[in-house]
mmCIF file with all atom_site columns, C-alpha atoms and ligand atoms in Angstrom:
data_model
loop_
_atom_site.group_PDB
_atom_site.id
_atom_site.type_symbol
_atom_site.label_atom_id
_atom_site.label_alt_id
_atom_site.label_comp_id
_atom_site.label_asym_id
_atom_site.label_entity_id
_atom_site.label_seq_id
_atom_site.pdbx_PDB_ins_code
_atom_site.Cartn_x
_atom_site.Cartn_y
_atom_site.Cartn_z
_atom_site.occupancy
_atom_site.B_iso_or_equiv
_atom_site.pdbx_formal_charge
_atom_site.auth_seq_id
_atom_site.auth_comp_id
_atom_site.auth_asym_id
_atom_site.auth_atom_id
_atom_site.pdbx_PDB_model_num
ATOM   1   C  CA  . MET A 1 1   ? 79.928 -54.136 -83.336  1.00 0.00 ? 1   MET A CA  1
ATOM   2   C  CA  . ASN A 1 2   ? 83.619 -53.314 -83.452  1.00 0.00 ? 2   ASN A CA  1
ATOM   3   C  CA  . LYS A 1 3   ? 84.080 -49.640 -82.649  1.00 0.00 ? 3   LYS A CA  1
ATOM   4   C  CA  . SER A 1 4   ? 87.414 -49.402 -84.444  1.00 0.00 ? 4   SER A CA  1
ATOM   5   C  CA  . GLN A 1 5   ? 85.651 -50.304 -87.682  1.00 0.00 ? 5   GLN A CA  1
ATOM   6   C  CA  . ASN A 1 6   ? 83.244 -47.397 -87.310  1.00 0.00 ? 6   ASN A CA  1
ATOM   7   C  CA  . LYS A 1 7   ? 85.370 -44.330 -87.404  1.00 0.00 ? 7   LYS A CA  1
ATOM   8   C  CA  . VAL A 1 8   ? 83.258 -41.205 -87.256  1.00 0.00 ? 8   VAL A CA  1
ATOM   9   C  CA  . LEU A 1 9   ? 84.401 -37.644 -87.748  1.00 0.00 ? 9   LEU A CA  1
ATOM   10  C  CA  . LEU A 1 10  ? 82.066 -35.409 -85.802  1.00 0.00 ? 10  LEU A CA  1
ATOM   11  C  CA  . HIS A 1 11  ? 82.015 -31.779 -86.794  1.00 0.00 ? 11  HIS A CA  1
ATOM   12  C  CA  . ILE A 1 12  ? 81.837 -30.047 -83.432  1.00 0.00 ? 12  ILE A CA  1
ATOM   13  C  CA  . CYS A 1 13  ? 80.163 -26.626 -83.400  1.00 0.00 ? 13  CYS A CA  1
ATOM   14  C  CA  . CYS A 1 14  ? 80.536 -26.324 -79.593  1.00 0.00 ? 14  CYS A CA  1
ATOM   15  C  CA  . ALA A 1 15  ? 81.059 -28.517 -76.564  1.00 0.00 ? 15  ALA A CA  1
ATOM   16  C  CA  . PRO A 1 16  ? 77.410 -28.569 -75.312  1.00 0.00 ? 16  PRO A CA  1
ATOM   17  C  CA  . CYS A 1 17  ? 76.046 -29.736 -78.681  1.00 0.00 ? 17  CYS A CA  1
ATOM   18  C  CA  . SER A 1 18  ? 78.744 -32.390 -79.013  1.00 0.00 ? 18  SER A CA  1
ATOM   19  C  CA  . ALA A 1 19  ? 77.801 -33.721 -75.550  1.00 0.00 ? 19  ALA A CA  1
ATOM   20  C  CA  . SER A 1 20  ? 74.329 -34.530 -76.904  1.00 0.00 ? 20  SER A CA  1
ATOM   21  C  CA  . SER A 1 21  ? 75.860 -36.156 -79.994  1.00 0.00 ? 21  SER A CA  1
ATOM   22  C  CA  . MET A 1 22  ? 78.206 -38.275 -77.898  1.00 0.00 ? 22  MET A CA  1
ATOM   23  C  CA  . LYS A 1 23  ? 75.315 -39.656 -75.909  1.00 0.00 ? 23  LYS A CA  1
ATOM   24  C  CA  . VAL A 1 24  ? 74.168 -41.289 -79.149  1.00 0.00 ? 24  VAL A CA  1
ATOM   25  C  CA  . LEU A 1 25  ? 77.519 -42.096 -80.704  1.00 0.00 ? 25  LEU A CA  1
ATOM   26  C  CA  . HIS A 1 26  ? 79.831 -43.202 -77.905  1.00 0.00 ? 26  HIS A CA  1
ATOM   27  C  CA  . THR A 1 27  ? 78.650 -46.853 -77.657  1.00 0.00 ? 27  THR A CA  1
ATOM   28  C  CA  . ASN A 1 28  ? 79.086 -47.927 -81.229  1.00 0.00 ? 28  ASN A CA  1
ATOM   29  C  CA  . TYR A 1 29  ? 81.479 -45.493 -82.829  1.00 0.00 ? 29  TYR A CA  1
ATOM   30  C  CA  . ASN A 1 30  ? 85.084 -44.482 -82.606  1.00 0.00 ? 30  ASN A CA  1
ATOM   31  C  CA  . VAL A 1 31  ? 84.625 -40.702 -82.704  1.00 0.00 ? 31  VAL A CA  1
ATOM   32  C  CA  . SER A 1 32  ? 87.086 -37.902 -83.472  1.00 0.00 ? 32  SER A CA  1
ATOM   33  C  CA  . PHE A 1 33  ? 86.206 -34.196 -83.335  1.00 0.00 ? 33  PHE A CA  1
ATOM   34  C  CA  . TYR A 1 34  ? 86.660 -31.719 -86.154  1.00 0.00 ? 34  TYR A CA  1
ATOM   35  C  CA  . TRP A 1 35  ? 86.574 -28.005 -85.465  1.00 0.00 ? 35  TRP A CA  1
ATOM   36  C  CA  . TYR A 1 36  ? 85.686 -25.680 -88.352  1.00 0.00 ? 36  TYR A CA  1
ATOM   37  C  CA  . ASN A 1 37  ? 83.443 -22.728 -87.414  1.00 0.00 ? 37  ASN A CA  1
ATOM   38  C  CA  . PRO A 1 38  ? 84.940 -19.717 -89.135  1.00 0.00 ? 38  PRO A CA  1
ATOM   39  C  CA  . ASN A 1 39  ? 82.160 -17.180 -88.651  1.00 0.00 ? 39  ASN A CA  1
ATOM   40  C  CA  . ILE A 1 40  ? 81.798 -17.026 -84.889  1.00 0.00 ? 40  ILE A CA  1
ATOM   41  C  CA  . TRP A 1 41  ? 81.435 -13.418 -83.826  1.00 0.00 ? 41  TRP A CA  1
ATOM   42  C  CA  . ASP A 1 42  ? 83.672 -12.141 -82.274  1.00 0.00 ? 42  ASP A CA  1
ATOM   43  C  CA  . PHE A 1 43  ? 87.185 -13.476 -81.674  1.00 0.00 ? 43  PHE A CA  1
ATOM   44  C  CA  . ASP A 1 44  ? 86.795 -13.711 -77.890  1.00 0.00 ? 44  ASP A CA  1
ATOM   45  C  CA  . GLU A 1 45  ? 83.650 -15.721 -78.369  1.00 0.00 ? 45  GLU A CA  1
ATOM   46  C  CA  . TYR A 1 46  ? 85.381 -17.902 -80.987  1.00 0.00 ? 46  TYR A CA  1
ATOM   47  C  CA  . LYS A 1 47  ? 88.182 -18.628 -78.562  1.00 0.00 ? 47  LYS A CA  1
ATOM   48  C  CA  . LYS A 1 48  ? 85.860 -19.426 -75.655  1.00 0.00 ? 48  LYS A CA  1
ATOM   49  C  CA  . ARG A 1 49  ? 83.931 -21.945 -77.777  1.00 0.00 ? 49  ARG A CA  1
ATOM   50  C  CA  . LYS A 1 50  ? 87.028 -23.505 -79.220  1.00 0.00 ? 50  LYS A CA  1
ATOM   51  C  CA  . ASP A 1 51  ? 88.794 -23.784 -75.853  1.00 0.00 ? 51  ASP A CA  1
ATOM   52  C  CA  . SER A 1 52  ? 85.676 -25.404 -74.422  1.00 0.00 ? 52  SER A CA  1
ATOM   53  C  CA  . ALA A 1 53  ? 85.561 -27.902 -77.305  1.00 0.00 ? 53  ALA A CA  1
ATOM   54  C  CA  . ILE A 1 54  ? 89.252 -28.770 -76.779  1.00 0.00 ? 54  ILE A CA  1
ATOM   55  C  CA  . LYS A 1 55  ? 88.641 -29.250 -73.041  1.00 0.00 ? 55  LYS A CA  1
ATOM   56  C  CA  . TYR A 1 56  ? 85.741 -31.604 -73.784  1.00 0.00 ? 56  TYR A CA  1
ATOM   57  C  CA  . ALA A 1 57  ? 87.861 -33.621 -76.250  1.00 0.00 ? 57  ALA A CA  1
ATOM   58  C  CA  . LYS A 1 58  ? 90.517 -33.984 -73.549  1.00 0.00 ? 58  LYS A CA  1
ATOM   59  C  CA  . GLU A 1 59  ? 87.948 -35.056 -70.967  1.00 0.00 ? 59  GLU A CA  1
ATOM   60  C  CA  . LEU A 1 60  ? 86.730 -37.829 -73.299  1.00 0.00 ? 60  LEU A CA  1
ATOM   61  C  CA  . ASN A 1 61  ? 90.222 -38.625 -74.626  1.00 0.00 ? 61  ASN A CA  1
ATOM   62  C  CA  . ILE A 1 62  ? 89.075 -37.896 -78.177  1.00 0.00 ? 62  ILE A CA  1
ATOM   63  C  CA  . THR A 1 63  ? 91.302 -36.713 -81.016  1.00 0.00 ? 63  THR A CA  1
ATOM   64  C  CA  . PHE A 1 64  ? 90.651 -33.068 -81.882  1.00 0.00 ? 64  PHE A CA  1
ATOM   65  C  CA  . TYR A 1 65  ? 91.328 -31.863 -85.439  1.00 0.00 ? 65  TYR A CA  1
ATOM   66  C  CA  . GLU A 1 66  ? 90.889 -28.350 -86.650  1.00 0.00 ? 66  GLU A CA  1
ATOM   67  C  CA  . HIS A 1 67  ? 90.926 -26.818 -90.087  1.00 0.00 ? 67  HIS A CA  1
ATOM   68  C  CA  . GLN A 1 68  ? 91.979 -23.269 -89.461  1.00 0.00 ? 68  GLN A CA  1
ATOM   69  C  CA  . ASN A 1 69  ? 91.786 -20.419 -87.068  1.00 0.00 ? 69  ASN A CA  1
ATOM   70  C  CA  . PHE A 1 70  ? 89.348 -17.569 -86.933  1.00 0.00 ? 70  PHE A CA  1
ATOM   71  C  CA  . VAL A 1 71  ? 88.686 -16.046 -90.373  1.00 0.00 ? 71  VAL A CA  1
ATOM   72  C  CA  . TYR A 1 72  ? 85.952 -13.532 -90.415  1.00 0.00 ? 72  TYR A CA  1
ATOM   73  C  CA  . ASN A 1 73  ? 84.317 -11.765 -93.344  1.00 0.00 ? 73  ASN A CA  1
ATOM   74  C  CA  . TYR A 1 74  ? 81.818 -9.341  -91.864  1.00 0.00 ? 74  TYR A CA  1
ATOM   75  C  CA  . LYS A 1 75  ? 80.028 -8.661  -95.139  1.00 0.00 ? 75  LYS A CA  1
ATOM   76  C  CA  . ILE A 1 76  ? 79.048 -12.241 -95.888  1.00 0.00 ? 76  ILE A CA  1
ATOM   77  C  CA  . TRP A 1 77  ? 77.381 -12.815 -92.546  1.00 0.00 ? 77  TRP A CA  1
ATOM   78  C  CA  . GLU A 1 78  ? 75.766 -9.431  -92.138  1.00 0.00 ? 78  GLU A CA  1
ATOM   79  C  CA  . LYS A 1 79  ? 72.318 -10.585 -93.169  1.00 0.00 ? 79  LYS A CA  1
ATOM   80  C  CA  . GLU A 1 80  ? 71.037 -13.760 -91.734  1.00 0.00 ? 80  GLU A CA  1
ATOM   81  C  CA  . SER A 1 81  ? 68.552 -15.488 -93.999  1.00 0.00 ? 81  SER A CA  1
ATOM   82  C  CA  . LEU A 1 82  ? 67.884 -19.030 -95.043  1.00 0.00 ? 82  LEU A CA  1
ATOM   83  C  CA  . GLU A 1 83  ? 70.415 -18.556 -97.874  1.00 0.00 ? 83  GLU A CA  1
ATOM   84  C  CA  . THR A 1 84  ? 73.113 -17.327 -95.454  1.00 0.00 ? 84  THR A CA  1
ATOM   85  C  CA  . CYS A 1 85  ? 72.527 -20.239 -93.098  1.00 0.00 ? 85  CYS A CA  1
ATOM   86  C  CA  . LYS A 1 86  ? 72.643 -22.569 -96.100  1.00 0.00 ? 86  LYS A CA  1
ATOM   87  C  CA  . LEU A 1 87  ? 76.023 -21.194 -97.092  1.00 0.00 ? 87  LEU A CA  1
ATOM   88  C  CA  . CYS A 1 88  ? 77.235 -21.404 -93.483  1.00 0.00 ? 88  CYS A CA  1
ATOM   89  C  CA  . TYR A 1 89  ? 76.217 -25.075 -93.241  1.00 0.00 ? 89  TYR A CA  1
ATOM   90  C  CA  . CYS A 1 90  ? 77.649 -25.923 -96.679  1.00 0.00 ? 90  CYS A CA  1
ATOM   91  C  CA  . LEU A 1 91  ? 81.042 -24.405 -95.863  1.00 0.00 ? 91  LEU A CA  1
ATOM   92  C  CA  . ARG A 1 92  ? 81.395 -26.303 -92.612  1.00 0.00 ? 92  ARG A CA  1
ATOM   93  C  CA  . LEU A 1 93  ? 79.957 -29.609 -93.736  1.00 0.00 ? 93  LEU A CA  1
ATOM   94  C  CA  . ALA A 1 94  ? 81.910 -29.740 -96.976  1.00 0.00 ? 94  ALA A CA  1
ATOM   95  C  CA  . LYS A 1 95  ? 85.121 -29.229 -95.015  1.00 0.00 ? 95  LYS A CA  1
ATOM   96  C  CA  . VAL A 1 96  ? 84.417 -32.018 -92.549  1.00 0.00 ? 96  VAL A CA  1
ATOM   97  C  CA  . ALA A 1 97  ? 83.318 -34.410 -95.337  1.00 0.00 ? 97  ALA A CA  1
ATOM   98  C  CA  . LEU A 1 98  ? 86.510 -33.807 -97.304  1.00 0.00 ? 98  LEU A CA  1
ATOM   99  C  CA  . PHE A 1 99  ? 88.664 -34.318 -94.229  1.00 0.00 ? 99  PHE A CA  1
ATOM   100 C  CA  . ALA A 1 100 ? 86.781 -37.527 -93.383  1.00 0.00 ? 100 ALA A CA  1
ATOM   101 C  CA  . LYS A 1 101 ? 87.344 -38.814 -96.907  1.00 0.00 ? 101 LYS A CA  1
ATOM   102 C  CA  . SER A 1 102 ? 91.024 -37.927 -97.008  1.00 0.00 ? 102 SER A CA  1
ATOM   103 C  CA  . ASN A 1 103 ? 91.686 -39.497 -93.619  1.00 0.00 ? 103 ASN A CA  1
ATOM   104 C  CA  . ASN A 1 104 ? 89.807 -42.765 -94.061  1.00 0.00 ? 104 ASN A CA  1
ATOM   105 C  CA  . PHE A 1 105 ? 86.902 -42.155 -91.731  1.00 0.00 ? 105 PHE A CA  1
ATOM   106 C  CA  . ASP A 1 106 ? 83.866 -44.376 -92.302  1.00 0.00 ? 106 ASP A CA  1
ATOM   107 C  CA  . PHE A 1 107 ? 81.398 -41.532 -91.726  1.00 0.00 ? 107 PHE A CA  1
ATOM   108 C  CA  . PHE A 1 108 ? 81.085 -37.849 -91.078  1.00 0.00 ? 108 PHE A CA  1
ATOM   109 C  CA  . THR A 1 109 ? 78.373 -36.147 -89.084  1.00 0.00 ? 109 THR A CA  1
ATOM   110 C  CA  . THR A 1 110 ? 77.814 -32.926 -87.152  1.00 0.00 ? 110 THR A CA  1
ATOM   111 C  CA  . SER A 1 111 ? 76.803 -31.667 -83.720  1.00 0.00 ? 111 SER A CA  1
ATOM   112 C  CA  . LEU A 1 112 ? 74.606 -29.135 -85.566  1.00 0.00 ? 112 LEU A CA  1
ATOM   113 C  CA  . LEU A 1 113 ? 72.058 -31.960 -85.550  1.00 0.00 ? 113 LEU A CA  1
ATOM   114 C  CA  . SER A 1 114 ? 71.846 -31.598 -81.748  1.00 0.00 ? 114 SER A CA  1
ATOM   115 C  CA  . SER A 1 115 ? 70.407 -28.156 -81.342  1.00 0.00 ? 115 SER A CA  1
ATOM   116 C  CA  . PRO A 1 116 ? 66.665 -27.446 -81.547  1.00 0.00 ? 116 PRO A CA  1
ATOM   117 C  CA  . TYR A 1 117 ? 67.682 -23.920 -82.596  1.00 0.00 ? 117 TYR A CA  1
ATOM   118 C  CA  . GLN A 1 118 ? 69.348 -25.052 -85.831  1.00 0.00 ? 118 GLN A CA  1
ATOM   119 C  CA  . LYS A 1 119 ? 67.556 -25.742 -89.106  1.00 0.00 ? 119 LYS A CA  1
ATOM   120 C  CA  . HIS A 1 120 ? 67.708 -29.492 -88.639  1.00 0.00 ? 120 HIS A CA  1
ATOM   121 C  CA  . ASP A 1 121 ? 66.188 -30.608 -91.932  1.00 0.00 ? 121 ASP A CA  1
ATOM   122 C  CA  . LEU A 1 122 ? 68.418 -28.254 -93.873  1.00 0.00 ? 122 LEU A CA  1
ATOM   123 C  CA  . VAL A 1 123 ? 71.550 -29.524 -92.111  1.00 0.00 ? 123 VAL A CA  1
ATOM   124 C  CA  . LYS A 1 124 ? 70.470 -33.100 -92.911  1.00 0.00 ? 124 LYS A CA  1
ATOM   125 C  CA  . GLN A 1 125 ? 69.694 -32.331 -96.536  1.00 0.00 ? 125 GLN A CA  1
ATOM   126 C  CA  . ILE A 1 126 ? 72.966 -30.482 -97.143  1.00 0.00 ? 126 ILE A CA  1
ATOM   127 C  CA  . SER A 1 127 ? 74.957 -33.284 -95.459  1.00 0.00 ? 127 SER A CA  1
ATOM   128 C  CA  . GLU A 1 128 ? 73.246 -35.876 -97.661  1.00 0.00 ? 128 GLU A CA  1
ATOM   129 C  CA  . ASN A 1 129 ? 73.984 -33.865 -100.797 1.00 0.00 ? 129 ASN A CA  1
ATOM   130 C  CA  . ILE A 1 130 ? 77.647 -33.440 -99.826  1.00 0.00 ? 130 ILE A CA  1
ATOM   131 C  CA  . SER A 1 131 ? 77.848 -37.141 -99.019  1.00 0.00 ? 131 SER A CA  1
ATOM   132 C  CA  . SER A 1 132 ? 76.665 -38.057 -102.547 1.00 0.00 ? 132 SER A CA  1
ATOM   133 C  CA  . GLN A 1 133 ? 78.844 -35.451 -104.179 1.00 0.00 ? 133 GLN A CA  1
ATOM   134 C  CA  . TYR A 1 134 ? 82.066 -36.340 -102.339 1.00 0.00 ? 134 TYR A CA  1
ATOM   135 C  CA  . LEU A 1 135 ? 81.401 -40.090 -102.005 1.00 0.00 ? 135 LEU A CA  1
ATOM   136 C  CA  . VAL A 1 136 ? 81.850 -40.157 -98.256  1.00 0.00 ? 136 VAL A CA  1
ATOM   137 C  CA  . LYS A 1 137 ? 79.202 -41.613 -95.958  1.00 0.00 ? 137 LYS A CA  1
ATOM   138 C  CA  . PHE A 1 138 ? 77.099 -39.319 -93.759  1.00 0.00 ? 138 PHE A CA  1
ATOM   139 C  CA  . LEU A 1 139 ? 75.871 -40.678 -90.453  1.00 0.00 ? 139 LEU A CA  1
ATOM   140 C  CA  . TYR A 1 140 ? 72.481 -39.183 -89.736  1.00 0.00 ? 140 TYR A CA  1
ATOM   141 C  CA  . ALA A 1 141 ? 71.059 -39.210 -86.206  1.00 0.00 ? 141 ALA A CA  1
ATOM   142 C  CA  . ASP A 1 142 ? 68.647 -36.873 -84.474  1.00 0.00 ? 142 ASP A CA  1
ATOM   143 C  CA  . PHE A 1 143 ? 70.695 -35.841 -81.455  1.00 0.00 ? 143 PHE A CA  1
ATOM   144 C  CA  . ARG A 1 144 ? 68.101 -33.259 -80.294  1.00 0.00 ? 144 ARG A CA  1
ATOM   145 C  CA  . GLU A 1 145 ? 66.575 -35.620 -77.743  1.00 0.00 ? 145 GLU A CA  1
ATOM   146 C  CA  . PHE A 1 146 ? 69.685 -35.191 -75.577  1.00 0.00 ? 146 PHE A CA  1
ATOM   147 C  CA  . PHE A 1 147 ? 70.292 -31.475 -76.160  1.00 0.00 ? 147 PHE A CA  1
ATOM   148 C  CA  . TYR A 1 148 ? 69.261 -30.144 -72.738  1.00 0.00 ? 148 TYR A CA  1
ATOM   149 C  CA  . GLU A 1 149 ? 70.691 -33.130 -70.857  1.00 0.00 ? 149 GLU A CA  1
ATOM   150 C  CA  . GLY A 1 150 ? 74.075 -32.737 -72.554  1.00 0.00 ? 150 GLY A CA  1
ATOM   151 C  CA  . LYS A 1 151 ? 74.124 -28.969 -72.215  1.00 0.00 ? 151 LYS A CA  1
ATOM   152 C  CA  . ASN A 1 152 ? 73.174 -29.036 -68.501  1.00 0.00 ? 152 ASN A CA  1
ATOM   153 C  CA  . GLU A 1 153 ? 75.779 -31.681 -67.702  1.00 0.00 ? 153 GLU A CA  1
ATOM   154 C  CA  . LEU A 1 154 ? 78.536 -29.582 -69.215  1.00 0.00 ? 154 LEU A CA  1
ATOM   155 C  CA  . LYS A 1 155 ? 77.257 -26.374 -67.638  1.00 0.00 ? 155 LYS A CA  1
ATOM   156 C  CA  . GLN A 1 156 ? 77.385 -28.011 -64.214  1.00 0.00 ? 156 GLN A CA  1
ATOM   157 C  CA  . LYS A 1 157 ? 80.985 -28.978 -64.889  1.00 0.00 ? 157 LYS A CA  1
ATOM   158 C  CA  . GLY A 1 158 ? 81.819 -25.346 -65.617  1.00 0.00 ? 158 GLY A CA  1
ATOM   159 C  CA  . TYR A 1 159 ? 81.979 -25.489 -69.421  1.00 0.00 ? 159 TYR A CA  1
ATOM   160 C  CA  . TYR A 1 160 ? 81.212 -22.359 -71.383  1.00 0.00 ? 160 TYR A CA  1
ATOM   161 C  CA  . THR A 1 161 ? 77.732 -22.301 -72.939  1.00 0.00 ? 161 THR A CA  1
ATOM   162 C  CA  . GLN A 1 162 ? 76.990 -19.679 -75.588  1.00 0.00 ? 162 GLN A CA  1
ATOM   163 C  CA  . LYS A 1 163 ? 73.878 -17.532 -75.891  1.00 0.00 ? 163 LYS A CA  1
ATOM   164 C  CA  . TYR A 1 164 ? 73.589 -17.162 -79.650  1.00 0.00 ? 164 TYR A CA  1
ATOM   165 C  CA  . CYS A 1 165 ? 74.123 -19.197 -82.822  1.00 0.00 ? 165 CYS A CA  1
ATOM   166 C  CA  . ALA A 1 166 ? 77.458 -17.817 -84.062  1.00 0.00 ? 166 ALA A CA  1
ATOM   167 C  CA  . CYS A 1 167 ? 77.574 -15.102 -86.724  1.00 0.00 ? 167 CYS A CA  1
ATOM   168 C  CA  . ASN A 1 168 ? 77.324 -11.370 -85.950  1.00 0.00 ? 168 ASN A CA  1
ATOM   169 C  CA  . LYS A 1 169 ? 73.735 -11.205 -87.159  1.00 0.00 ? 169 LYS A CA  1
ATOM   170 C  CA  . SER A 1 170 ? 72.719 -13.922 -84.718  1.00 0.00 ? 170 SER A CA  1
ATOM   171 C  CA  . TYR A 1 171 ? 74.548 -11.988 -81.982  1.00 0.00 ? 171 TYR A CA  1
ATOM   172 C  CA  . LYS A 1 172 ? 72.637 -8.791  -82.812  1.00 0.00 ? 172 LYS A CA  1
ATOM   173 C  CA  . GLU A 1 173 ? 69.320 -10.610 -82.890  1.00 0.00 ? 173 GLU A CA  1
ATOM   174 C  CA  . ARG A 1 174 ? 69.969 -12.076 -79.481  1.00 0.00 ? 174 ARG A CA  1
ATOM   175 C  CA  . PHE A 1 175 ? 71.277 -8.978  -77.727  1.00 0.00 ? 175 PHE A CA  1
ATOM   176 C  CA  . GLU A 1 176 ? 70.183 -5.956  -79.737  1.00 0.00 ? 176 GLU A CA  1
ATOM   177 C  CA  . ASN A 1 177 ? 66.690 -7.061  -80.882  1.00 0.00 ? 177 ASN A CA  1
ATOM   178 C  CA  . LYS A 1 178 ? 67.602 -6.620  -84.560  1.00 0.00 ? 178 LYS A CA  1
HETATM 179 S  S1  . SF4 B 2 .   ? 72.533 -17.873 -87.794  1.00 0.00 ? 1   SF4 B S1  1
HETATM 180 FE FE1 . SF4 B 2 .   ? 73.897 -19.595 -87.323  1.00 0.00 ? 1   SF4 B FE1 1
HETATM 181 S  S2  . SF4 B 2 .   ? 73.599 -21.058 -89.012  1.00 0.00 ? 1   SF4 B S2  1
HETATM 182 FE FE2 . SF4 B 2 .   ? 72.795 -19.078 -89.716  1.00 0.00 ? 1   SF4 B FE2 1
HETATM 183 S  S3  . SF4 B 2 .   ? 74.510 -18.034 -90.778  1.00 0.00 ? 1   SF4 B S3  1
HETATM 184 FE FE3 . SF4 B 2 .   ? 74.552 -17.350 -88.630  1.00 0.00 ? 1   SF4 B FE3 1
HETATM 185 S  S4  . SF4 B 2 .   ? 75.963 -18.780 -87.636  1.00 0.00 ? 1   SF4 B S4  1
HETATM 186 FE FE4 . SF4 B 2 .   ? 75.390 -19.757 -89.555  1.00 0.00 ? 1   SF4 B FE4 1
#
């Protein structure tokens, strides 16, 4: 298989999750990273995750694209529910799919498929819907098998590893028992 003919745009939610994804993708795909995670609470946390993702891209010599900087609307993400997570996934995955299409990638996929804490089937279903809607191929793989291996490897190298999903509600649930 010729890697250059299999250009994949990987939406990277954080460095540890992308490490699991790369364990699956690196052999057969020419991967670039795409950063779009606008609801990480708060800005310091956003910066830590983004800096860590950039550092990982540099370590692997991978191109790092980003859509925009921190934009936070407190009201939208106040209540975590299945519907809020759905919106959160849709926003991020639609952005990566459109970028993949406009920039001639063969596939898009996401490191959200790495974490056992994410709603895996929902991420997959939304990605498939977006793929059909925007006519850009989605590369599905279950990266969860390598989640702890990837995360531990990066932790040992001194990478930042977060303690909650991303939005302020997930922060409160983790640290304030709400
Ligand atoms: S819990 Fe995670 S997936 Fe759900 S809305 Fe918050 S950041 Fe998004």
